[in-house]
Amino acid sequence: MRLVLKYGGTSISSAKDIQDVANYINLLSKHNEIVIVCSAISGITDDLIEISQSIKKENKLKAEQLAAKIISRHILLANQIIKKPTIRKKLLEKLNTDFLELNSLIEGMVLLGEVTPRSLDYLISFGERLSIKLISFSINDIGKNSISLTGKEVGIVTDSNFGESNPLMDTTRLRISKTIDLQFFKKIIPVVGGFTGADQYGHVTTFGRGGSDYTATIIGSCIKADEIWLMSDIDGLMTADPKIVKNAKLLKEVSYIEATEMALFGAKQIHPRTFEPLIAKKIPMKIRNSFNLKNEGTLVTHSPSLSSKNTVKCVSHIRHNGLIDIRGGTMVGTPGTAAKIFATLAKSGINVMMISQNPSESSITIVVKNTDLDKAVNALEMELLGKIIKKLEVTTDVAIIALIGSGMRGTVGVASKVFGAIEKKKVNVAMITQGSSELNLAFVVKDSDSNTAVQALHDAFELDKIN
Ligand code: ASP
Ligand code: MG
């Protein structure tokens, strides 16, 4: 089989983890063609972002301290992982070239005293530049040929939307298939850095946080992989957060659309665009635990088998949000009201998580993160209060509860079962939305009620018996 295995940062955070990965890849490569995609070592991307914040605050010392911390962590890992002195020496030389470039970049940014989206992408790309070398050399150390490639080197070409770039798929496909086919032909295992690519001028770009998942599926679709495996530190997608619901179960099979919804809401964070490259080619994905390889994980496919077509597959929740009820007499029948409200919020960089408007048009209710609430209310008051808005009513600390499952589509009685179960627990519902896809039913309760609501729904739909 042709496989793309993507390792998240927590799966490669110690010397032992990396050696285990190398040994596993060694075994797997005996019968399969493998491309590895990896994230930065856990915590490194956060450190790099903190460096950029220190530069903005003109705190040169802090930026240098953080860089020194990143460098010493990688040197320590290199020394712990690699047993053969010649290979270790080569690895340290390669890492050192990156360290010099990282330090010069930081020095340059400090001198300029500014962080642009372009320089930020360049800076945060170092996490993956370093991790691929540790992994590739540890495979070399056990006697297998391997090469490390950054997103740019493997051939990922993107637009110049720094921080949130999009791959130019046709060019990317041509370049990646050429690069990877050559490595396969030479029996070399490519280790590709996730998260980054380069625009047509060669400037490094990133796909946004968690973007390595997306890199894995881009590569998988370009080389016509048979499967993509996302390796992390959890067993797969679950029926609910096991920290809240003790009898939560692992989901054996879900569809691409269900997985996309679960990625947005669920405990396992997956980059939102991850499934796009797989859909057209119907490439299956497995979400697996690198620390529990006996477990097959969750299979994400185009068409899950009949037995797994439950009405509801998962109850997830997002806590710590705020609800704003926007009211105003002149809102009724006035075209453009919603546009003004959302344009105002967008201008302040606020992400709106849920929206509902009742048919009488006298109010629009939105949900934003608690941390955005202040900014949102302020922007709406400054721009629109007394004009189209008469009154804002704010509720802090609310949770969004979402039920996900494509079997809900066209099934009568789901809503009554949901709200019946909630009513029995005497939990008040502040807002409800269901998209016309009927794939996701979401509602809002008080944060303090969220665990009760999640458990009640998990019980009502008997999700502990799902498989
Ligand atoms: N290292 C990047 C991040 O932490 C990308 C990834 O992990 O997928 O966001
Ligand atoms: Mg990650």
Coordinates of N, CA and C and ligand atoms in Angstrom, one line a residue, residues 39-40 45 128 195 209-212, ligand 1:
S39 N 4.5 17.3 12.3 CA 4.4 18.6 12.9 C 5.7 18.9 13.6
A40 N 5.8 20.1 14.1 CA 6.9 20.5 15.0 C 6.8 19.7 16.3
T45 N 6.0 25.3 18.1 CA 5.3 26.3 17.4 C 4.8 27.4 18.3
E128 N 8.9 22.8 12.0 CA 8.9 21.6 11.2 C 10.2 21.4 10.5
F195 N 2.4 21.8 7.5 CA 2.0 23.1 7.9 C 2.5 24.2 7.0
R209 N -2.7 27.3 12.1 CA -2.4 26.3 13.2 C -3.0 24.9 12.9
G210 N -2.3 23.9 13.2 CA -2.7 22.6 13.0 C -2.6 22.1 11.5
G211 N -2.0 22.9 10.7 CA -2.0 22.7 9.2 C -1.3 21.5 8.7
S212 N -0.6 20.8 9.6 CA 0.1 19.6 9.1 C -0.9 18.5 8.7
Ligands
ASP1 N1 3.2 22.9 14.2 C1 2.0 23.6 13.7 C2 1.1 24.0 14.9 O1 1.4 23.7 16.0 C3 1.2 22.8 12.7 C4 0.7 21.5 13.3 O2 0.9 21.1 14.4 O3 -0.1 20.8 12.5 O4 0.1 24.6 14.7

